[in-house]
PDB file of C-alpha atoms in Angstrom:
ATOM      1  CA  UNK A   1       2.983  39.398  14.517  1.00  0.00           C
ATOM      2  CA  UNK A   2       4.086  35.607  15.884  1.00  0.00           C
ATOM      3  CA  UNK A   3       0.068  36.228  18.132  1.00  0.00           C
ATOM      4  CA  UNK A   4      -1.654  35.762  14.904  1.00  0.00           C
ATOM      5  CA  UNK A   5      -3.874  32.864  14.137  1.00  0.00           C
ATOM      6  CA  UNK A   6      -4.452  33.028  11.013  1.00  0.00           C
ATOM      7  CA  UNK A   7      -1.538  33.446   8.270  1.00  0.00           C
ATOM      8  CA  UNK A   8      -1.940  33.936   4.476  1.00  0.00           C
ATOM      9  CA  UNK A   9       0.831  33.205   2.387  1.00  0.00           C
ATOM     10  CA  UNK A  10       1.585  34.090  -1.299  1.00  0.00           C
ATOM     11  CA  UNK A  11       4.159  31.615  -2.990  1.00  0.00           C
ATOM     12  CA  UNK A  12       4.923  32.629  -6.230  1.00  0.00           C
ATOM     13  CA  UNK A  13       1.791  33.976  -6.732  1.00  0.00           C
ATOM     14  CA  UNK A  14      -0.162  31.020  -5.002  1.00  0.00           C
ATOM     15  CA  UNK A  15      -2.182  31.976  -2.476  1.00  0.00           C
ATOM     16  CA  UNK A  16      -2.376  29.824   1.088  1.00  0.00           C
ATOM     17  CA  UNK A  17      -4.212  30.426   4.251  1.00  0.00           C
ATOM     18  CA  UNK A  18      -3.147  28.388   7.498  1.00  0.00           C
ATOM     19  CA  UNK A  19      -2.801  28.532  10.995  1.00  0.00           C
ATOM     20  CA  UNK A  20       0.438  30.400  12.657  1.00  0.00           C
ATOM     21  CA  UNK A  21       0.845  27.190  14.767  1.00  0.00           C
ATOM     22  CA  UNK A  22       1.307  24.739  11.514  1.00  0.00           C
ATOM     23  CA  UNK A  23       4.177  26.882  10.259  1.00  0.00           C
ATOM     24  CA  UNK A  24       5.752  27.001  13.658  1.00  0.00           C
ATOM     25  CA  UNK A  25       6.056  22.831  13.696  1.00  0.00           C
ATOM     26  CA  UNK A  26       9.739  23.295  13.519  1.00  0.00           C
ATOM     27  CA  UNK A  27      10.755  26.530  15.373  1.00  0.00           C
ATOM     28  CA  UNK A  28      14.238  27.225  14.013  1.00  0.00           C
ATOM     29  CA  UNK A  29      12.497  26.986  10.021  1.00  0.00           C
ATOM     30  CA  UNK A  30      12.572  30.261   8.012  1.00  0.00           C
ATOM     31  CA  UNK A  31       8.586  29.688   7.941  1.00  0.00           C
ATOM     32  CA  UNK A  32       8.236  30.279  11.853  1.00  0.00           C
ATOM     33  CA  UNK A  33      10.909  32.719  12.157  1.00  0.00           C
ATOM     34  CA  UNK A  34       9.261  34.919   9.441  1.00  0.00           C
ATOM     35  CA  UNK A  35       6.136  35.346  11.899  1.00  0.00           C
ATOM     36  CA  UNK A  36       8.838  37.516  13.986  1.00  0.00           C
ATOM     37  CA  UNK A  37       9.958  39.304  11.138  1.00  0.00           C
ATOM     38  CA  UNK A  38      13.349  37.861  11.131  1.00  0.00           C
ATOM     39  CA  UNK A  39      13.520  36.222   7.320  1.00  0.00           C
ATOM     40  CA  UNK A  40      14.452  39.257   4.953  1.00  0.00           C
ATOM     41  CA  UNK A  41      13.479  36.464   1.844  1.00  0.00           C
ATOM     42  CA  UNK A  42       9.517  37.375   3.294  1.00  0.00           C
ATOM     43  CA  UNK A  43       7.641  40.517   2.671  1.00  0.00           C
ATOM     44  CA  UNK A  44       4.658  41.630   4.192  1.00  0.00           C
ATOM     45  CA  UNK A  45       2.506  42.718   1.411  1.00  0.00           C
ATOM     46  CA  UNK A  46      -1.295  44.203   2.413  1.00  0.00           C
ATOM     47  CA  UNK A  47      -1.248  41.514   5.404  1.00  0.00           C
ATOM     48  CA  UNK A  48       0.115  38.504   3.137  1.00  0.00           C
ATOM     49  CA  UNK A  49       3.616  37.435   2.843  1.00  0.00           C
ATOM     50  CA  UNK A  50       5.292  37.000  -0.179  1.00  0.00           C
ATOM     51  CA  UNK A  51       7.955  34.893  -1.084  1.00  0.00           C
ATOM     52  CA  UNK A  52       9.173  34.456  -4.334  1.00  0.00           C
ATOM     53  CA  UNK A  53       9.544  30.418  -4.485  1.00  0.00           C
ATOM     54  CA  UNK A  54       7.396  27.871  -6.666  1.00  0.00           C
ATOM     55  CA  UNK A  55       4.001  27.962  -4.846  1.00  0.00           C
ATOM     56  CA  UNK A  56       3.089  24.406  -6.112  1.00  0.00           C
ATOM     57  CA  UNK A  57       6.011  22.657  -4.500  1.00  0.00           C
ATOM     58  CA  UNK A  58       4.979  24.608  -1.373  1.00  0.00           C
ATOM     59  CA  UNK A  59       1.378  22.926  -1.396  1.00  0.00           C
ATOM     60  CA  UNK A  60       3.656  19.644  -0.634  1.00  0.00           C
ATOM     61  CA  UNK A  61       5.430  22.038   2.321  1.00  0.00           C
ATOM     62  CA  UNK A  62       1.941  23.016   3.700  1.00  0.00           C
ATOM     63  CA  UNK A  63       0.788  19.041   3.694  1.00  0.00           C
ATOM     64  CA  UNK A  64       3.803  18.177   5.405  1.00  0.00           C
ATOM     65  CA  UNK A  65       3.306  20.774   8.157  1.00  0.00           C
ATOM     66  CA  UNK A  66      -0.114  19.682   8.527  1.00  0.00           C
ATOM     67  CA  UNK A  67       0.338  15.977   8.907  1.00  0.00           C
ATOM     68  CA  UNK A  68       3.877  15.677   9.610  1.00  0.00           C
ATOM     69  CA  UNK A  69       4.192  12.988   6.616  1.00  0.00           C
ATOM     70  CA  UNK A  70       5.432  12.701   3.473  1.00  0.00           C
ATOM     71  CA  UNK A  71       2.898  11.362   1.128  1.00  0.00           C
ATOM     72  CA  UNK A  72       3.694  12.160  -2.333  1.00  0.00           C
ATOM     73  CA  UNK A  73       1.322  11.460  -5.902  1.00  0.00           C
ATOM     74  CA  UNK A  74       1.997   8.391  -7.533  1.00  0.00           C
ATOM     75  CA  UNK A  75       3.441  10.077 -10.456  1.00  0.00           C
ATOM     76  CA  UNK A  76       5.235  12.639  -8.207  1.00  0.00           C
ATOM     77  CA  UNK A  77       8.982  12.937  -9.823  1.00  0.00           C
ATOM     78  CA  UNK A  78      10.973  16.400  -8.347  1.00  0.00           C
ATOM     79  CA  UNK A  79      11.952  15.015  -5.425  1.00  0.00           C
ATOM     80  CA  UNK A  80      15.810  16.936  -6.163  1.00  0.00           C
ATOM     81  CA  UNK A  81      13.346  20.099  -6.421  1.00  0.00           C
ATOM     82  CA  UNK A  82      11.307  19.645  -3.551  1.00  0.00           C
ATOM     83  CA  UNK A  83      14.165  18.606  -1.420  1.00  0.00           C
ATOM     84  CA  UNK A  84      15.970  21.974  -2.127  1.00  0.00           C
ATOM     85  CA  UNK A  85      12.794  23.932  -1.829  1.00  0.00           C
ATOM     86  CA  UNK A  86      12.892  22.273   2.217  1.00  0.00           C
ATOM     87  CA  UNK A  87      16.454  22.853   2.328  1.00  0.00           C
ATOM     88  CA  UNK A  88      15.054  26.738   1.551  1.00  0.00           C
ATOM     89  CA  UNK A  89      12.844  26.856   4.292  1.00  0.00           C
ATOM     90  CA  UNK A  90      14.451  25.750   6.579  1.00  0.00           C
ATOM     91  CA  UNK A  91      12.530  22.108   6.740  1.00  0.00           C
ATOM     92  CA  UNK A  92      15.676  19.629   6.714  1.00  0.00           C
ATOM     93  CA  UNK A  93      14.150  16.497   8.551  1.00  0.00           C
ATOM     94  CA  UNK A  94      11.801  16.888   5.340  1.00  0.00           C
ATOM     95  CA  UNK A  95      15.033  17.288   3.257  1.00  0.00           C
ATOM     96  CA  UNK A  96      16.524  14.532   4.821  1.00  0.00           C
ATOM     97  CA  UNK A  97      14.118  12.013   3.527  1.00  0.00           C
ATOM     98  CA  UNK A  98      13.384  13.993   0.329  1.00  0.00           C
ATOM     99  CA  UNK A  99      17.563  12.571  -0.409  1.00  0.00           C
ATOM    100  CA  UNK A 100      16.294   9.417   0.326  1.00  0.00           C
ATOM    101  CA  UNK A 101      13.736   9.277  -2.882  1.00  0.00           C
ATOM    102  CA  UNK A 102      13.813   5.137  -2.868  1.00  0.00           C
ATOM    103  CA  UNK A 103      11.965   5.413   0.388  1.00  0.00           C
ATOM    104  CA  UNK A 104       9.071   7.450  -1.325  1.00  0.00           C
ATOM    105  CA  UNK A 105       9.389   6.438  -4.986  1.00  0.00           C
ATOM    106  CA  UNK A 106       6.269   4.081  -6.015  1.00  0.00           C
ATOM    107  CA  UNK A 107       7.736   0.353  -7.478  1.00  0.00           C
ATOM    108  CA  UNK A 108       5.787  -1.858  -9.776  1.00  0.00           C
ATOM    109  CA  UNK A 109       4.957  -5.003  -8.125  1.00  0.00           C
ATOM    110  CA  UNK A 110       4.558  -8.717 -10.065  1.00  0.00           C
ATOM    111  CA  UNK A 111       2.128 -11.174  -9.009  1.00  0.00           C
ATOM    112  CA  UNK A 112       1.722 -14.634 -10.484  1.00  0.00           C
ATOM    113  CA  UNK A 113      -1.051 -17.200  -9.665  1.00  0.00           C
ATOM    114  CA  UNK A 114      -0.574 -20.642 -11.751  1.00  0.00           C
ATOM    115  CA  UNK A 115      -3.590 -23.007 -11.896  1.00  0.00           C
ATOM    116  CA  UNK A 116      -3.728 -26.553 -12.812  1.00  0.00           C
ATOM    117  CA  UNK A 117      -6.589 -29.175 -12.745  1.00  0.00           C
ATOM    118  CA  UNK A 118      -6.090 -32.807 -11.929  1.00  0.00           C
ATOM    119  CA  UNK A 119      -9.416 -35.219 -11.783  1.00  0.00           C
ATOM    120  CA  UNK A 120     -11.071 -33.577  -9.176  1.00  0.00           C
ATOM    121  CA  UNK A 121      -8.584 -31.205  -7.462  1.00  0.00           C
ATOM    122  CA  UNK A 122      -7.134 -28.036  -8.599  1.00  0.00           C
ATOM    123  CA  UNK A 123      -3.898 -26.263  -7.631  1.00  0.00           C
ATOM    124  CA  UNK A 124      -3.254 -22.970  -6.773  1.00  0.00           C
ATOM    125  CA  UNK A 125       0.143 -21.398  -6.694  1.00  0.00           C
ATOM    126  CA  UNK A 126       0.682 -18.011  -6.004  1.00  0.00           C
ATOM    127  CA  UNK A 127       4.212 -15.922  -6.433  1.00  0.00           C
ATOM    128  CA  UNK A 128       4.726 -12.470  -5.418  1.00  0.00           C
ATOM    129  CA  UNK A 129       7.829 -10.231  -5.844  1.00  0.00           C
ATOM    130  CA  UNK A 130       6.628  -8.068  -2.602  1.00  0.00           C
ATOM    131  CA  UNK A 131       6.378 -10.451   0.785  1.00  0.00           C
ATOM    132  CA  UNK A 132       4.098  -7.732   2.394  1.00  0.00           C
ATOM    133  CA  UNK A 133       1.451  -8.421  -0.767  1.00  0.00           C
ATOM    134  CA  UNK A 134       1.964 -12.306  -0.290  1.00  0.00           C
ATOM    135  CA  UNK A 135       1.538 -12.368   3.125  1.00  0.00           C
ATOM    136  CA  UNK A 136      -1.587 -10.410   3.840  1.00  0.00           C
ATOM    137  CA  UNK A 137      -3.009 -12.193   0.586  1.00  0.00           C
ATOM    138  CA  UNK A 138      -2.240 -15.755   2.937  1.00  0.00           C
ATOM    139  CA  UNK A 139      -4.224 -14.047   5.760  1.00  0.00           C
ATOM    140  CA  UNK A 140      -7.354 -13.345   3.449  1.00  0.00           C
ATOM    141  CA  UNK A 141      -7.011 -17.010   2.328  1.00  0.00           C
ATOM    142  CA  UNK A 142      -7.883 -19.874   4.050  1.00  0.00           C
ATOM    143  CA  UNK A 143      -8.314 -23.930   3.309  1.00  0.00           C
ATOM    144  CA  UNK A 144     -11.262 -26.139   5.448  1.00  0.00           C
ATOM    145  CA  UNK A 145     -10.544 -29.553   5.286  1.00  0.00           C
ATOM    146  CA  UNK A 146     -13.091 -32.630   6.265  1.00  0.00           C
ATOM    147  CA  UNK A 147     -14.068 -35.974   5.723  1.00  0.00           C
ATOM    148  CA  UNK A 148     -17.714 -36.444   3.660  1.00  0.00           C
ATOM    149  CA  UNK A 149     -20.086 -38.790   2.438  1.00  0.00           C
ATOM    150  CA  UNK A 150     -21.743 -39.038  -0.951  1.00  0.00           C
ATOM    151  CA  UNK A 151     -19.755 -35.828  -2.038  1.00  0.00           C
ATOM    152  CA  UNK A 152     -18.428 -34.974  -4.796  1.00  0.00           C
ATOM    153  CA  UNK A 153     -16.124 -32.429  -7.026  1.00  0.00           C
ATOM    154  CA  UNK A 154     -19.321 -30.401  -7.820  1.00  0.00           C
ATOM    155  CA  UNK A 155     -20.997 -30.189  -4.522  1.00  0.00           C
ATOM    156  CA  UNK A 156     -21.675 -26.416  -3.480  1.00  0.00           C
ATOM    157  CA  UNK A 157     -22.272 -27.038  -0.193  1.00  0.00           C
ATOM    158  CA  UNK A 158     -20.233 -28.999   2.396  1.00  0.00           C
ATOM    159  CA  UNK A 159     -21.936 -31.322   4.680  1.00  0.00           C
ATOM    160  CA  UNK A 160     -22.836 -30.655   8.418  1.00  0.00           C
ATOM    161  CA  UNK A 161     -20.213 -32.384   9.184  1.00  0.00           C
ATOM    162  CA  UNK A 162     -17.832 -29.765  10.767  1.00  0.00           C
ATOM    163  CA  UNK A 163     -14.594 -28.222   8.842  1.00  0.00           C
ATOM    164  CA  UNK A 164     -10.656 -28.195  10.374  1.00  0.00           C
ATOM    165  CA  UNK A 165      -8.873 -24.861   8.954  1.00  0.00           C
ATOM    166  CA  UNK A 166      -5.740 -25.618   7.597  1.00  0.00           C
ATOM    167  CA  UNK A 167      -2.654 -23.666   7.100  1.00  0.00           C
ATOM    168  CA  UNK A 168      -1.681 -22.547   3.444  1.00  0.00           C
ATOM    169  CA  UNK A 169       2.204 -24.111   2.595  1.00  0.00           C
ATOM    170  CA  UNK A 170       4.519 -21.394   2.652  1.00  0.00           C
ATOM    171  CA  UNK A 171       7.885 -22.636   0.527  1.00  0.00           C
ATOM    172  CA  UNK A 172       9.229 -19.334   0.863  1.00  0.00           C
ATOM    173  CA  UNK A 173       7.977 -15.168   1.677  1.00  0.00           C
ATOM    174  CA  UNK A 174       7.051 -15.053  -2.235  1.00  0.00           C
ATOM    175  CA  UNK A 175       4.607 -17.433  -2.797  1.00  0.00           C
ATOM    176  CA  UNK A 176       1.933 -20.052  -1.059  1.00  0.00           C
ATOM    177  CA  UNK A 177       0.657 -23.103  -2.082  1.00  0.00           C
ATOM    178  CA  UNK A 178      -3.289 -24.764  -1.931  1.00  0.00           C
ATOM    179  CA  UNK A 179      -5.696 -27.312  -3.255  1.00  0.00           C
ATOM    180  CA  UNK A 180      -9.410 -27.737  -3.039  1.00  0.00           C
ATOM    181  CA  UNK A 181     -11.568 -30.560  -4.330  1.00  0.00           C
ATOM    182  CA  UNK A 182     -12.172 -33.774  -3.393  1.00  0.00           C
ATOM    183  CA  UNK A 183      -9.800 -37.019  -3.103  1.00  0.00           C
ATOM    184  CA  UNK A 184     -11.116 -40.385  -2.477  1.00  0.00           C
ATOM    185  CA  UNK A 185     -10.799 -42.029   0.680  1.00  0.00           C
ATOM    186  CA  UNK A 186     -12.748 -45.156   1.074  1.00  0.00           C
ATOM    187  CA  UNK A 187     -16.165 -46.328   0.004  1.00  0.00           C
ATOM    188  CA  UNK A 188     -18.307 -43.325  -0.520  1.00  0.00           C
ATOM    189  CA  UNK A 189     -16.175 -41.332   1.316  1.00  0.00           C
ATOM    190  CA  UNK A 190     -13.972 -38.558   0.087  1.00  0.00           C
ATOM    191  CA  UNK A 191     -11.624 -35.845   1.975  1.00  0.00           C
ATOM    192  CA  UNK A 192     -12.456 -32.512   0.888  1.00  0.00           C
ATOM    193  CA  UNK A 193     -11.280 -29.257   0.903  1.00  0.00           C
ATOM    194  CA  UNK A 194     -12.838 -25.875   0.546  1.00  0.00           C
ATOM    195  CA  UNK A 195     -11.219 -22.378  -0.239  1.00  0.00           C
ATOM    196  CA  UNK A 196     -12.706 -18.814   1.823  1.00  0.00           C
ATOM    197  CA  UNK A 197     -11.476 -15.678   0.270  1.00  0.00           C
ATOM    198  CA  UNK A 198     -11.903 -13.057   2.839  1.00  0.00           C
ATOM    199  CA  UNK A 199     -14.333 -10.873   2.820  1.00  0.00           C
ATOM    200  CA  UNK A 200     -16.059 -13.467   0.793  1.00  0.00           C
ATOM    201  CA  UNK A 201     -17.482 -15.669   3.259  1.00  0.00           C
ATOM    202  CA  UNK A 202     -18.223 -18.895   0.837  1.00  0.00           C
ATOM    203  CA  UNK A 203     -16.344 -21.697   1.251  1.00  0.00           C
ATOM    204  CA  UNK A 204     -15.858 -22.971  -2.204  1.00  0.00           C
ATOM    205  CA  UNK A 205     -14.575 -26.562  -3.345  1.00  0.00           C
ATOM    206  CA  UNK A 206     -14.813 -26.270  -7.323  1.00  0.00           C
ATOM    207  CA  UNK A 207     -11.835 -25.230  -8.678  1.00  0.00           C
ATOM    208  CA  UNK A 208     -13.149 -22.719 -11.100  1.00  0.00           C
ATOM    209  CA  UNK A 209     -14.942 -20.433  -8.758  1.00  0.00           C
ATOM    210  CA  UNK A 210     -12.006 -20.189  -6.445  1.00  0.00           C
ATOM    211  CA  UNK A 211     -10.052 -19.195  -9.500  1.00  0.00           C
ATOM    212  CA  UNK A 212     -12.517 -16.549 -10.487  1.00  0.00           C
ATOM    213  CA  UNK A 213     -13.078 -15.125  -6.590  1.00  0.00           C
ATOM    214  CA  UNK A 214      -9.109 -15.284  -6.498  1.00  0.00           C
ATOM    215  CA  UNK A 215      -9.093 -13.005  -9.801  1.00  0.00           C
ATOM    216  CA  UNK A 216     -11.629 -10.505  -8.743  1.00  0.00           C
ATOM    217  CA  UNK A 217      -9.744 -10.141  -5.164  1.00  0.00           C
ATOM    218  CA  UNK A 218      -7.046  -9.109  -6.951  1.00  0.00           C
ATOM    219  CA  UNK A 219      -8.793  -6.971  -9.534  1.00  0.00           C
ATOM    220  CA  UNK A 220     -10.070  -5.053  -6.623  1.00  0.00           C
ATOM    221  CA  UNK A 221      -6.703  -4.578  -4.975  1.00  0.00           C
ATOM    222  CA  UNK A 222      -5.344  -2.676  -7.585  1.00  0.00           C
ATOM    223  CA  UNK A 223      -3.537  -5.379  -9.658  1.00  0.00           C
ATOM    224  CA  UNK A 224      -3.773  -5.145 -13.838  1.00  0.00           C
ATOM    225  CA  UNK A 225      -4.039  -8.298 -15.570  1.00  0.00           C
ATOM    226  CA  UNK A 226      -0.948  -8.446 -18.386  1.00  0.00           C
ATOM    227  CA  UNK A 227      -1.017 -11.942 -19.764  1.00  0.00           C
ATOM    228  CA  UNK A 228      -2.199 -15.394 -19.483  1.00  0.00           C
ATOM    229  CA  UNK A 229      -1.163 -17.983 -20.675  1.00  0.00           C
ATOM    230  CA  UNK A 230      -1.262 -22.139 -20.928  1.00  0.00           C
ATOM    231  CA  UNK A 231       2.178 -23.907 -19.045  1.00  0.00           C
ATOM    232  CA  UNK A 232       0.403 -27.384 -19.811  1.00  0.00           C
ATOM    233  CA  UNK A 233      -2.207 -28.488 -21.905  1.00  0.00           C
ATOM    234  CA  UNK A 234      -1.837 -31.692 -21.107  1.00  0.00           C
ATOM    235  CA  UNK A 235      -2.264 -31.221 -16.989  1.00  0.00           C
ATOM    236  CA  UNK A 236      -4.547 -28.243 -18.074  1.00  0.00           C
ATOM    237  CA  UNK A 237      -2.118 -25.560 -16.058  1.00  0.00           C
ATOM    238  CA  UNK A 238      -2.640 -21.928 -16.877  1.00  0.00           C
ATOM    239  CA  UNK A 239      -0.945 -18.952 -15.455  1.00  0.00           C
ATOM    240  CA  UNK A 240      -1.712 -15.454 -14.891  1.00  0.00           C
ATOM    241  CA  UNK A 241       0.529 -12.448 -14.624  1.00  0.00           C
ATOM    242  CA  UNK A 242      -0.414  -9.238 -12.706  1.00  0.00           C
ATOM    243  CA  UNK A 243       1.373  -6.192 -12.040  1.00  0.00           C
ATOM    244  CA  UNK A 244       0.868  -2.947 -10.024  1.00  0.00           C
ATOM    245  CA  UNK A 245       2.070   0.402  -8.862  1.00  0.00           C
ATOM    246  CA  UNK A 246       2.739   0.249  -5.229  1.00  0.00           C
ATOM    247  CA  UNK A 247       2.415   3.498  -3.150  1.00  0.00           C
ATOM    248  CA  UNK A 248       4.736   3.322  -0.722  1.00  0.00           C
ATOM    249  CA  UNK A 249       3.355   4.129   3.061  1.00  0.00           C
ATOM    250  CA  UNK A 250       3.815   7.536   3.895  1.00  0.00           C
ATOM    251  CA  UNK A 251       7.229   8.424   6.141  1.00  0.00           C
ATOM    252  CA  UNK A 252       5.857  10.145   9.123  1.00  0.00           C
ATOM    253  CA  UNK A 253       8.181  12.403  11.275  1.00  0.00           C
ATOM    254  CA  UNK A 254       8.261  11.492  14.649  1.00  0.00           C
ATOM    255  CA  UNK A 255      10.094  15.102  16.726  1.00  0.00           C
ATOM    256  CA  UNK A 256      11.054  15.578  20.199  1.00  0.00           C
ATOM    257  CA  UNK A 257      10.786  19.677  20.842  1.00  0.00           C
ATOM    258  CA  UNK A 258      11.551  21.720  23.552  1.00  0.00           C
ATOM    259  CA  UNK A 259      10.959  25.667  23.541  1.00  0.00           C
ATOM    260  CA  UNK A 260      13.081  27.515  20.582  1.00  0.00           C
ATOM    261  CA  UNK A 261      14.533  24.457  19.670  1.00  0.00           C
ATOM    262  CA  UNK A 262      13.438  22.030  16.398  1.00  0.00           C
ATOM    263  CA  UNK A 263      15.428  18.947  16.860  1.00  0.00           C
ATOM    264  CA  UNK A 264      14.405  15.668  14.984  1.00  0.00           C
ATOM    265  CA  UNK A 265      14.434  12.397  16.579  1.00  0.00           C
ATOM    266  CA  UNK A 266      13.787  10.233  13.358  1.00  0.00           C
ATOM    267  CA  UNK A 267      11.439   8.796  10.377  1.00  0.00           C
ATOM    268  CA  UNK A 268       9.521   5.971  10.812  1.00  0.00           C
ATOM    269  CA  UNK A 269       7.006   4.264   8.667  1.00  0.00           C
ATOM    270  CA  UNK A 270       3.161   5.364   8.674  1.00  0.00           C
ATOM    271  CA  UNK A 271      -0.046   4.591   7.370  1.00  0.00           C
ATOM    272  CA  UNK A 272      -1.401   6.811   4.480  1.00  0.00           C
ATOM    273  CA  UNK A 273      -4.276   8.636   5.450  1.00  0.00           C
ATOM    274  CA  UNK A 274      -7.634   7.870   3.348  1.00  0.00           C
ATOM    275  CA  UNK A 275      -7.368  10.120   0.496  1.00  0.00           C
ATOM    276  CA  UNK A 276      -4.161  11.491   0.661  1.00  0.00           C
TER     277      UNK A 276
END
């Protein structure tokens, strides 16, 4: 029985076909045993083996098998059921982590970007309740800085005059701090700053159209847009409040085997797949 390649399993009346060596990831499970026809819970009905369990639980048993993570919908909520249906088979690294739901749970996430305008400058400051989001936000954004001639606030273009990247300010993990515009030096000359929002490779100095490229970048990462609203009139500052539902990344299990035996070294944190 165990020499078979090909295994179709009927779960409460659901019907899966996989490999014999997926279901014996973990030796010591009922689900590899039952290939040797030591589980009594299995029966071996015209060629397919029946178990009387909830079969769509068990599609989230089969994608663990497969991929060794646990990558759950965003609106998943039986983790208490799933973790007894691993418990069941046999599966407890799975189980394990199932009991630690926080890990896997989605959270909402807040994101705040206040604007201001002052003459021919405008501020940008950006708060974030997840550090991650900040932070690889700061890497898609970055500030060129250079002295010109004869510009001015609505210039599109800077001059040939090369650019010096600057770093964004950082007061804290949360949030990060930029300006772009113009500010007068001397004479006709003015410092200038432009913004690049990655993978938008303009470098942009009016206020306005950073704000809107800003907007979009985080339109397109997921983020809703719940309110806006004016913190100033007088120094024209607006603000604008985001939120979304974070995935978590999927826990994958990282095990240490030898022959007959299904020990567990640990969890660690893994990328989602693509369309998992």
């Amino acid at each position: 029985m165990s020499s078979r390649e090909v295994v179709v399993l009927n779960v409460g009346g659901v019907r899966f076909v996989t490999r014999a060596s997926t279901l014996q990831q973990f030796p010591e499970s009922k689900l590899a045993r039952m290939l040797n026809d030591d589980e009594q819970e299995f029966k071996l009905v015209n060629g397919e083996f029946f178990v009387d369990r909830d079969g769509t639980l068990f599609s989230y048993i089969m994608d663990f098998l497969r991929t060794l993570q646990v990558s759950l919908p965003t609106d998943f909520s039986d983790y208490q059921r799933l973790q007894r249906e691993a418990e069941f088979y046999g599966l407890y690294p799975l189980a394990d982590l199932l009991s630690q739901d926080h890990l896997l749970k989605p959270r909402l996430e807040f994101l705040e970007v206040r604007f201001s305008l002052q003459q021919t400058r405008a501020f940008f400051r950006i708060f974030g309740s997840c550090s991650t989001t900040v932070e690889t936000l700061a890497e898609q954004i970055t500030v060129f800085t250079g002295q010109q001639s004869g510009q001015s606030w609505n210039s599109p273009f800077p001059s040939q005059k090369p650019l010096v990247p600057l770093p964004l300010e950082r007061p804290s993990h949360h949030d990060m701090f930029f300006w772009c515009g113009t500010d007068y030096f001397a004479g006709d000359q003015f410092v200038a700053r432009y913004v690049s929002i990655k993978p938008d490779n303009r470098k942009l100095i009016n206020g306005t159209n950073v704000l809107g490229l800003l907007l979009d970048t985080l339109l397109r990462d997921g983020f809703h847009l719940i309110s806006t609203r004016t913190v100033s009139s007088e120094e024209k500052a607006e603000c604008y409040s985001f939120e979304r539902i974070k995935r978590p990344a999927g826990l994958t299990i990282i095990t240490h085997q030898t022959p007959g035996s299904s020990e567990t070294a640990g969890a660690k944190r893994g990328q989602v797949q693509k369309g998992k």
